[in-house]
Coordinates of C-alpha atoms in Angstrom, one line a residue:
M1 CA 0.2 0.4 0.1
P2 CA 1.8 3.6 -0.7
P3 CA 2.8 5.3 2.2
L4 CA 0.3 8.3 1.1
W5 CA -2.9 5.9 0.9
S6 CA -1.6 4.8 4.3
H7 CA -1.6 8.0 6.2
L8 CA -4.9 8.9 4.6
Q9 CA -7.0 5.8 5.8
T10 CA -4.8 6.4 9.6
D11 CA -5.9 10.3 9.9
D12 CA -8.1 12.5 7.1
M13 CA -10.1 8.7 7.2
K14 CA -10.6 7.7 10.3
H15 CA -11.7 11.7 11.0
E16 CA -14.2 11.2 8.6
R17 CA -15.7 7.9 8.9
N18 CA -15.8 10.1 13.4
Q19 CA -17.8 12.6 12.1
E20 CA -20.7 9.9 9.4
L21 CA -20.9 8.3 13.1
G22 CA -21.9 10.8 14.6
R23 CA -24.5 11.9 12.0
L24 CA -25.5 7.6 12.4
T25 CA -28.5 8.3 13.8
D26 CA -30.0 10.6 11.5
I27 CA -28.6 8.4 8.6
F28 CA -30.9 5.0 10.1
R29 CA -33.9 7.8 11.2
I30 CA -35.2 8.1 7.3
A31 CA -34.0 4.8 5.7
R32 CA -37.2 3.6 4.2
Y33 CA -36.0 -0.6 5.3
V34 CA -33.3 -1.8 7.8
C35 CA -31.8 -4.8 6.7
V36 CA -29.7 -6.8 9.7
F37 CA -28.6 -10.1 9.2
C38 CA -25.2 -11.4 11.8
E39 CA -23.3 -14.9 11.1
D40 CA -25.5 -17.0 13.3
F41 CA -27.7 -19.7 12.0
G42 CA -31.5 -19.3 12.3
C43 CA -31.2 -15.7 14.4
D44 CA -33.6 -13.5 14.1
H45 CA -31.6 -11.0 15.7
T46 CA -34.3 -9.7 18.7
G47 CA -32.4 -11.9 21.3
V48 CA -29.8 -10.4 23.3
T49 CA -26.9 -12.8 22.1
C50 CA -26.9 -11.8 18.9
V51 CA -24.1 -10.2 18.0
W52 CA -25.5 -7.9 15.8
G53 CA -27.5 -6.5 19.1
Q54 CA -24.4 -6.3 21.5
R55 CA -23.1 -3.8 19.1
V56 CA -23.2 0.3 20.6
W57 CA -24.7 1.5 16.9
T58 CA -27.6 -0.8 17.1
L59 CA -29.9 1.3 19.1
A60 CA -28.8 3.8 16.8
E61 CA -29.9 1.7 14.3
I62 CA -32.9 0.6 14.8
V63 CA -34.4 2.9 17.7
H64 CA -35.9 4.5 14.6
A65 CA -37.0 2.1 12.1
S66 CA -40.0 1.9 10.3
T67 CA -39.8 -0.7 8.1
V68 CA -37.1 -4.0 9.0
L69 CA -35.9 -6.3 6.9
Q70 CA -35.1 -9.6 8.7
M71 CA -32.3 -11.8 6.9
S72 CA -31.6 -14.9 8.3
A73 CA -29.2 -18.1 7.5
V74 CA -30.7 -21.1 7.1
R75 CA -29.2 -24.6 6.5
V76 CA -29.8 -26.2 4.1
N77 CA -28.6 -29.6 4.0
S78 CA -24.6 -30.3 5.8
S79 CA -22.8 -28.5 3.2
C80 CA -25.2 -25.9 2.0
W81 CA -27.2 -22.6 3.0
E82 CA -29.5 -19.8 2.1
W83 CA -30.5 -16.6 3.1
D84 CA -34.3 -16.0 4.8
L85 CA -35.3 -12.8 4.1
R86 CA -38.1 -11.4 5.3
E87 CA -39.7 -8.0 5.8
I88 CA -41.5 -7.2 9.4
E89 CA -42.7 -3.6 10.4
G90 CA -40.3 -1.8 12.6
R91 CA -43.3 -1.3 15.5
L92 CA -43.0 -5.1 15.5
F93 CA -39.7 -6.1 15.4
K94 CA -38.8 -3.6 18.4
G95 CA -41.3 -5.6 21.0
S96 CA -40.0 -8.0 20.6
M97 CA -36.5 -6.8 21.5
K98 CA -38.4 -5.6 24.6
G99 CA -40.0 -9.0 25.9
H100 CA -36.5 -10.8 25.0
A101 CA -35.0 -8.0 26.9
E102 CA -37.7 -8.3 30.1
R103 CA -37.4 -11.6 30.0
E104 CA -33.4 -11.3 30.4
Q105 CA -33.8 -8.7 33.1
R106 CA -31.9 -6.4 30.6
W107 CA -33.6 -3.3 32.4
H108 CA -32.5 -1.0 30.8
L109 CA -32.5 -2.6 27.1
Q110 CA -36.1 -2.5 28.1
A111 CA -36.6 0.3 29.0
V112 CA -34.8 2.1 25.5
M113 CA -37.2 -0.7 23.0
E114 CA -41.0 0.7 25.3
H115 CA -40.0 4.4 24.8
A116 CA -39.0 3.1 21.1
T117 CA -42.4 1.7 20.8
N118 CA -44.5 4.0 22.2
A119 CA -45.9 1.2 24.5
G120 CA -46.3 2.6 27.7
S121 CA -45.4 6.3 29.5
T122 CA -41.5 6.0 29.8
S123 CA -40.6 10.0 29.7
W124 CA -37.7 11.2 28.8
Q125 CA -35.7 10.9 32.4
K126 CA -35.8 7.1 32.4
T127 CA -35.4 7.2 28.6
I128 CA -32.3 8.8 29.0
Q129 CA -31.5 6.8 31.8
A130 CA -32.2 3.3 30.1
L131 CA -30.1 5.1 26.9
V132 CA -26.3 5.9 28.7
I133 CA -25.8 3.2 30.5
E134 CA -26.4 0.9 27.8
V135 CA -24.6 2.3 25.7
I136 CA -21.6 2.5 28.2
H137 CA -21.7 -0.9 28.7
R138 CA -22.1 -1.8 25.0
S139 CA -19.0 0.3 24.6
D140 CA -17.2 -2.7 27.0
T141 CA -18.5 -5.2 24.4
T142 CA -17.8 -3.7 21.3
G143 CA -13.8 -2.7 22.3
Y144 CA -14.7 1.2 22.5
G145 CA -14.1 1.0 26.3
Y146 CA -10.7 2.1 28.8
K147 CA -8.3 1.6 26.8
G148 CA -4.7 3.3 27.9
R149 CA -5.5 6.9 27.8
K150 CA -8.3 6.5 25.7
T151 CA -11.5 6.2 27.9
Y152 CA -15.0 5.6 25.7
T153 CA -13.7 7.2 23.1
Q154 CA -17.0 6.7 21.1
L155 CA -19.7 7.3 23.6
G156 CA -20.7 10.5 22.4
R157 CA -21.1 9.4 18.9
A158 CA -23.2 6.7 19.5
L159 CA -26.2 8.9 22.1
N160 CA -26.0 11.9 19.6
G161 CA -29.2 11.6 17.3
L162 CA -31.5 9.0 20.8
L163 CA -31.1 12.0 22.7
P164 CA -33.8 14.9 22.7
R165 CA -31.1 17.7 22.1
R166 CA -27.9 16.4 19.7
A167 CA -24.7 17.9 19.8
D168 CA -22.2 19.1 16.0
P169 CA -20.2 15.8 15.1
R170 CA -17.4 18.2 14.7
C171 CA -17.2 19.0 18.9
F172 CA -17.2 15.9 19.9
S173 CA -13.7 14.5 21.1
E174 CA -11.5 12.2 19.6
T175 CA -10.1 10.1 23.2
N176 CA -12.4 11.4 25.9
G177 CA -15.8 10.2 26.5
W178 CA -16.6 11.3 29.1
A179 CA -16.2 15.0 28.2
D180 CA -18.6 14.3 25.2
L181 CA -21.3 12.8 28.7
A182 CA -21.2 15.4 30.2
M183 CA -21.5 18.0 27.1
L184 CA -25.3 16.2 25.9
L185 CA -26.1 16.2 29.2
E186 CA -26.0 19.5 30.3
L187 CA -27.4 20.3 26.3
N188 CA -29.8 18.0 27.7
Q189 CA -30.4 18.9 31.0
G190 CA -33.8 20.0 30.4
F191 CA -35.7 16.8 30.1
Y192 CA -33.0 14.8 32.3
N193 CA -31.4 14.6 35.3
T194 CA -27.9 13.8 36.0
A195 CA -28.8 13.0 40.1
A196 CA -29.5 9.8 39.0
L197 CA -26.8 9.1 36.4
A198 CA -24.4 9.6 39.0
A199 CA -26.0 7.2 41.6
V200 CA -24.8 4.7 40.0
C201 CA -21.8 5.6 38.9
P202 CA -18.8 4.4 41.4
V203 CA -15.6 5.7 41.9
A204 CA -13.6 6.7 38.6
H205 CA -10.7 4.4 37.4
D206 CA -7.7 5.5 38.8
T207 CA -6.2 6.0 35.1
E208 CA -8.3 9.0 34.9
D209 CA -7.9 12.4 36.4
L210 CA -10.6 14.7 34.3
H211 CA -14.6 13.5 35.0
R212 CA -13.6 12.3 38.5
W213 CA -17.6 11.9 38.6
L214 CA -18.4 9.7 36.1
A215 CA -17.9 6.0 36.1
K216 CA -18.8 2.5 34.5
P217 CA -23.0 2.7 36.1
I218 CA -23.4 -0.3 37.7
A219 CA -26.4 -3.2 36.4
P220 CA -29.7 -2.7 38.2
K221 CA -30.7 -5.8 39.9
P222 CA -33.9 -7.4 40.9
G223 CA -35.7 -5.5 42.9
Q224 CA -33.5 -2.5 42.3
E225 CA -34.9 -1.0 39.6
R226 CA -36.6 2.3 40.9
L227 CA -34.5 5.0 41.4
E228 CA -35.8 8.3 41.9
P229 CA -33.8 10.7 42.4
L230 CA -33.8 13.8 45.3
I231 CA -31.3 16.5 44.2
T232 CA -31.3 18.4 41.3
A233 CA -28.0 18.4 39.3
F234 CA -26.4 18.5 35.8
P235 CA -22.6 19.6 35.0
V236 CA -20.5 22.7 34.4
T237 CA -17.1 23.3 34.1
D238 CA -14.4 22.8 37.3
P239 CA -13.6 26.3 38.6
S240 CA -10.8 25.0 40.1
S241 CA -9.7 24.1 36.2
H242 CA -9.6 27.6 34.1
T243 CA -6.6 29.6 35.3
S244 CA -6.6 31.9 32.4
L245 CA -10.0 33.2 34.7
T246 CA -10.2 35.1 37.4
P247 CA -12.1 33.0 40.4
E248 CA -15.9 35.4 40.1
Q249 CA -15.3 34.2 36.1
R250 CA -14.5 30.9 36.7
K251 CA -17.3 30.1 39.2
G252 CA -20.4 28.3 37.0
I253 CA -19.3 28.6 33.5
P254 CA -21.5 26.2 31.2
L255 CA -20.4 23.3 29.4
T256 CA -21.8 25.6 25.8
M257 CA -17.9 25.2 24.0
S258 CA -17.3 22.0 22.6
S259 CA -15.7 19.0 24.3
K260 CA -12.9 19.3 21.5
T261 CA -12.0 22.4 23.5
F262 CA -11.8 20.1 27.1
E263 CA -9.9 18.1 25.7
N264 CA -7.2 21.2 24.1
S265 CA -7.6 22.9 27.1
G266 CA -7.4 20.3 29.8
L267 CA -10.0 21.8 30.9
N268 CA -12.6 19.5 34.2
T269 CA -16.0 18.9 34.1
A270 CA -17.8 18.6 37.9
L271 CA -21.2 17.9 38.8
C272 CA -23.4 21.0 40.7
L273 CA -25.3 19.7 42.9
V274 CA -28.3 22.2 43.7
N275 CA -29.7 22.3 47.5
P276 CA -28.5 18.6 48.3
S277 CA -28.2 17.8 52.2
V278 CA -25.0 16.9 53.4
I279 CA -24.2 14.3 56.7
E280 CA -21.5 15.0 58.1
L281 CA -19.0 12.3 59.8
A282 CA -16.3 12.5 62.4
P283 CA -12.9 11.9 61.9
S284 CA -12.6 10.2 64.9
F285 CA -15.3 8.9 68.0
V286 CA -15.3 10.8 70.5
R287 CA -15.0 11.5 74.4
N288 CA -19.1 12.1 76.0
G289 CA -17.9 13.8 79.0
S290 CA -21.5 14.0 80.3
M291 CA -22.4 10.6 80.5
I292 CA -22.8 10.4 83.7
Y293 CA -26.2 12.6 83.0
S294 CA -27.9 9.8 81.1
K295 CA -30.0 7.9 82.2
E296 CA -28.1 4.6 81.7
M297 CA -25.8 5.6 84.2
K298 CA -28.3 7.5 86.4
P299 CA -28.1 4.8 89.4
V300 CA -24.1 5.2 89.3
R301 CA -24.5 9.5 89.3
L302 CA -27.0 9.0 92.3
T303 CA -24.8 6.1 94.4
A304 CA -21.7 10.0 93.7
M305 CA -23.7 12.5 94.1
G306 CA -24.5 9.6 97.5
I307 CA -21.5 9.5 97.8
S308 CA -20.5 13.1 97.9
I309 CA -22.7 14.4 100.0
L310 CA -22.4 11.9 102.9
L311 CA -18.4 12.8 103.1
A312 CA -19.4 16.4 102.3
A313 CA -22.4 16.3 105.9
V314 CA -19.7 14.9 107.8
G315 CA -17.1 17.1 106.5
G316 CA -19.0 19.9 107.8
L317 CA -19.5 18.7 111.6
L318 CA -16.1 18.4 112.0
I319 CA -15.5 21.5 110.8
Y320 CA -18.4 23.1 113.2
F321 CA -17.0 21.4 116.2
G322 CA -13.5 21.8 115.9
Y323 CA -14.5 25.5 115.3
S324 CA -16.5 25.4 118.2
T325 CA -13.6 23.5 120.6
G326 CA -11.1 26.1 119.2
T327 CA -13.6 29.1 119.7
S328 CA -14.8 27.9 122.8
G329 CA -11.0 27.3 124.1
S330 CA -10.0 30.9 123.3
N331 CA -12.4 32.2 125.0
G332 CA -12.6 29.9 128.8
S333 CA -9.1 30.8 129.4
S334 CA -7.1 32.8 132.4
P335 CA -6.4 36.7 131.5
P336 CA -2.6 37.4 131.5
D337 CA -1.0 38.6 135.0
N338 CA -0.1 42.4 135.0
N339 CA 3.7 42.2 134.9
E340 CA 2.9 39.4 131.3
S341 CA 2.8 41.1 128.5
P342 CA -0.7 40.3 126.6
N343 CA 1.2 40.3 123.5
S344 CA 4.3 38.1 125.1
S345 CA 4.5 34.4 125.2
D346 CA 6.5 32.5 128.6
D347 CA 10.5 32.1 126.2
G348 CA 9.6 36.3 125.2
S349 CA 7.8 36.0 121.5
S350 CA 5.5 38.5 119.9
T351 CA 2.0 37.0 119.4
S352 CA -0.5 38.8 117.0
D353 CA -4.5 39.0 117.2
N354 CA -4.8 38.5 114.4
D355 CA -3.0 34.9 114.1
P356 CA -5.5 31.6 112.5
S357 CA -4.6 29.3 115.7
S358 CA -5.3 31.6 118.7
T359 CA -8.8 33.8 116.7
F360 CA -10.8 30.1 115.4
G361 CA -9.0 27.0 118.0
I362 CA -8.2 24.7 114.7
N363 CA -7.2 21.8 115.7
G364 CA -6.9 18.4 114.1
M365 CA -10.9 17.6 113.5
F366 CA -11.4 20.9 111.3
I367 CA -8.6 20.2 109.3
S368 CA -9.4 16.4 108.7
G369 CA -13.3 18.0 107.9
I370 CA -11.7 20.2 104.9
L371 CA -10.1 16.9 104.1
L372 CA -13.2 15.1 103.7
I373 CA -14.9 18.1 101.8
W374 CA -12.0 17.8 99.9
L375 CA -12.1 13.9 99.2
G376 CA -16.0 14.3 98.4
A377 CA -16.0 16.9 95.5
C378 CA -12.5 14.6 94.1
A379 CA -14.4 10.9 94.7
Y380 CA -17.3 12.7 92.4
A381 CA -15.2 14.1 89.5
L382 CA -13.0 11.1 89.6
V383 CA -16.5 9.0 88.7
R384 CA -17.5 11.6 86.0
L385 CA -13.9 11.9 84.7
V386 CA -13.6 7.4 84.5
L387 CA -17.5 7.6 82.3
G388 CA -16.3 10.1 80.1
T389 CA -13.1 7.7 79.7
M390 CA -14.1 5.0 78.6
C391 CA -17.8 6.3 76.9
V392 CA -17.7 7.4 73.6
N393 CA -20.1 10.3 72.3
M394 CA -23.5 7.9 71.1
E395 CA -24.9 10.4 68.8
G396 CA -23.7 11.6 64.7
W397 CA -21.8 9.7 62.5
V398 CA -18.4 8.3 62.5
C399 CA -16.0 7.6 59.5
W400 CA -13.6 5.2 60.9
D401 CA -10.9 3.2 59.7
E402 CA -10.5 -0.6 59.9
P403 CA -6.3 -0.9 59.9
D404 CA -5.0 -4.3 61.1
D405 CA -3.7 -3.3 64.7
V406 CA -6.2 -1.4 67.0
G407 CA -4.3 0.5 68.9
D408 CA -5.8 3.4 70.4
V409 CA -8.2 3.3 73.9
D410 CA -10.8 4.4 71.8
K411 CA -10.8 1.7 68.9
I412 CA -10.3 -1.1 71.5
H413 CA -13.3 -0.3 73.8
F414 CA -15.4 0.8 70.8
S415 CA -15.2 -2.7 69.2
R416 CA -16.4 -4.6 71.8
R417 CA -19.3 -2.7 71.9
R418 CA -19.8 -3.3 67.8
S419 CA -21.6 -6.5 68.8
Q420 CA -24.4 -3.8 69.4
F421 CA -24.5 -3.3 66.0
R422 CA -27.0 -4.1 63.0
T423 CA -25.0 -4.3 59.2
W424 CA -26.6 -2.4 56.4
D425 CA -25.7 -4.5 53.7
A426 CA -26.5 -5.9 50.5
D427 CA -27.1 -9.7 51.4
H428 CA -29.9 -8.5 54.1
N429 CA -31.7 -5.6 52.2
L430 CA -32.1 -4.4 48.8
A431 CA -29.0 -2.2 48.7
P432 CA -27.3 -1.8 45.6
E433 CA -23.3 -2.2 45.7
F434 CA -20.4 -0.6 44.2
P435 CA -17.8 -2.0 43.3
L436 CA -14.0 -0.6 42.8
P437 CA -12.8 -1.5 39.5
D438 CA -10.2 -4.4 39.3
N439 CA -6.5 -4.3 40.1
M440 CA -7.5 -1.0 42.2
P441 CA -6.1 -0.1 45.4
S442 CA -8.6 -0.3 48.5
R443 CA -8.8 0.2 52.0
N444 CA -12.1 -0.4 53.8
I445 CA -13.2 2.1 56.3
V446 CA -16.6 1.5 58.5
I447 CA -19.5 4.8 58.3
F448 CA -20.9 4.1 61.7
D449 CA -24.5 6.0 63.5
L450 CA -23.9 6.0 66.8
K451 CA -27.6 6.8 67.5
H452 CA -29.2 4.2 65.4
R453 CA -26.3 1.3 66.1
V454 CA -26.5 1.2 62.0
R455 CA -22.4 0.1 61.2
V456 CA -22.4 0.2 56.6
S457 CA -18.8 -1.3 55.3
V458 CA -17.7 0.3 52.9
Q459 CA -14.4 -0.1 50.0
I460 CA -12.4 3.4 48.8
P461 CA -9.2 3.7 46.9
L462 CA -6.0 3.3 48.6
A463 CA -5.7 6.8 47.4
A464 CA -8.7 8.7 48.6
K465 CA -8.7 10.5 51.9
K466 CA -11.3 9.6 54.4
P467 CA -14.3 11.2 53.7
S468 CA -16.1 13.8 55.0
Y469 CA -19.5 14.3 54.4
M470 CA -22.4 12.1 52.4
I471 CA -24.2 13.2 50.0
P472 CA -28.0 11.5 49.8
I473 CA -28.5 11.7 46.5
A474 CA -31.3 9.1 45.0
L475 CA -33.6 6.7 46.1
H476 CA -32.1 3.6 45.3
G477 CA -34.3 0.1 46.0
S478 CA -34.9 -0.4 49.6
G479 CA -32.9 2.6 50.7
I480 CA -30.5 6.0 49.9
T481 CA -27.9 5.9 47.5
C482 CA -25.2 9.0 49.2
M483 CA -22.4 10.0 47.6
L484 CA -19.1 10.0 49.9
I485 CA -16.7 13.7 49.0
A486 CA -13.7 14.4 50.5
D487 CA -12.0 17.5 50.0
Q488 CA -9.4 17.5 47.7
E489 CA -6.6 19.9 48.7
E490 CA -4.6 19.2 50.9
D491 CA -4.0 21.7 53.8
S492 CA -7.1 22.8 54.0
E493 CA -8.5 23.1 57.4
E494 CA -12.1 21.8 58.4
D495 CA -14.5 23.7 58.8
D496 CA -18.6 23.3 59.5
D497 CA -19.5 27.0 57.9
D498 CA -22.0 26.2 55.3
D499 CA -20.2 28.8 52.3
V500 CA -16.9 27.3 53.0
I501 CA -18.4 23.6 51.8
E502 CA -19.7 25.2 49.0
D503 CA -16.1 27.5 47.3
Y504 CA -15.2 24.3 47.5
V505 CA -14.2 21.3 44.5
W506 CA -15.0 17.9 46.3
A507 CA -13.2 15.2 45.5
K508 CA -15.9 11.3 44.8
V509 CA -14.0 9.4 47.0
G510 CA -16.7 6.3 47.8
M511 CA -20.0 5.7 47.4
I512 CA -22.8 4.2 49.7
H513 CA -26.0 2.7 50.6
L514 CA -28.4 3.5 53.6
P515 CA -31.6 3.4 55.6
T516 CA -34.2 6.4 54.4
Y517 CA -34.2 7.8 58.1
I518 CA -30.8 9.6 57.3
L519 CA -32.6 12.2 55.6
A520 CA -34.7 13.4 58.9
E521 CA -30.3 13.8 60.3
A522 CA -29.0 16.0 56.7
K523 CA -28.2 19.9 56.7
A524 CA -29.1 21.5 53.6
V525 CA -27.0 23.6 51.8
R526 CA -27.2 25.6 48.3
T527 CA -24.8 23.9 46.1
L528 CA -22.0 21.7 45.7
L529 CA -19.6 21.2 42.9
V530 CA -18.1 18.0 42.6
G531 CA -15.0 16.6 40.4
G532 CA -11.5 17.3 41.1
R533 CA -8.8 15.2 39.9
R534 CA -6.7 12.1 40.9
P535 CA -5.2 11.3 43.9
K536 CA -2.3 11.9 44.5
P537 CA -0.7 8.5 45.6
R538 CA -0.8 7.5 49.7
V539 CA 2.4 7.3 50.9
E540 CA 2.9 4.6 54.4
W541 CA 5.6 4.3 56.4
S542 CA 7.3 1.5 57.4

């Protein structure tokens, strides 16, 4: 092959092919017939195992088809076969695909075909969610998934034309499909709430440095199909990635530019959460200094108070008798001799009238009374200190790292009480699971609800920081799916002020599923941005 033609094939022809793929849905929309065939004998192309039906471009070819030419290979004998060509109405063909998808529990494909045939009241919210997830999973099957630094390169082109609002095919990226997806979601935010997609995306792959609020969505399971967003979300430009603009100009920049601009300039996207609620996660357990005043410690408190009051009463009596004895001794003594000075002693030394020993007559009983009162007060303070040291505050939420060797006194004591907590997991509830990408180093953390005695184990990337907040995203299955976020700045200080919380671009470090009562404990904020870049590798000193 001549070198010039080889260059055209790898560059110009590839570019032209990508332009046509971005218009594929519109091309098949005006087609009079769509011919469907594959290499399997006797295949009617409506099942989920059909080679043609598993391609990423299948949806663009068949969604708007009015008439389908169904071409099947039929074996005549052991050495001969022929093609069987049948004309079938597009609505019936897509209805058959919907039935096969329902039997095989391919819920997203079923929703897409149901919307394509107008067979139900499927909204655009549900349809766009199904289209995005179905195309992402088909991209892995077709070979457009993760390839080194390239990620889902045909994702935007495969979705373009299937959504209510389409983009110019020249705007799509050549290497990063997440930028294309973010642009399409921004264009279709009038029809789709991106919080639904964020609720099914686990942590991003460790090779991804941009658009880290996106990842390959989890597949639905029976009983977990229900997904109702609790907040409103849409993609925006990450303010921290706009270095050429002032901080005032960077805030809230929409994705009106093409994804190629993001690719060439290194800009990043973030997910803007409008009016979310957050639950703060304490980094460690807090000692309960007022534990002695709780109901369960009432017998101990009454006993300590009784002992202190008894010692104080005995000490008061001793002080009274000691004072009375000293005073009566001073009043009953004989007057001094005329030749003896009233202010002189037998050895010739002078004494003062203000001397406490002569005025109050302090003796051993007086000192003992003071000591008993002091000991009573110390005993009560000691009991309060011991209870406050041994017991942790059973209010709020705690994010606890589970190391192999637990040496902290708080954690040792709390580990003995962990049997009192019930576990919320997928084995006992209709809870989705959010696994980390393959071969990603991870560590285990445990989220404790101290008030309701609930604990949930979560895996987060090893390089990620411990989460600081949970954001309830959607009603999912039998509970609430929450996003775990952490501050991506290394030297930032914790602050509970709402303005400080909203100024950060938070990093997504994990996903968690919790019971529904957490909505009553969440604190509302105005706006949050979730995005960030890939965390630096975690350095552990031996």
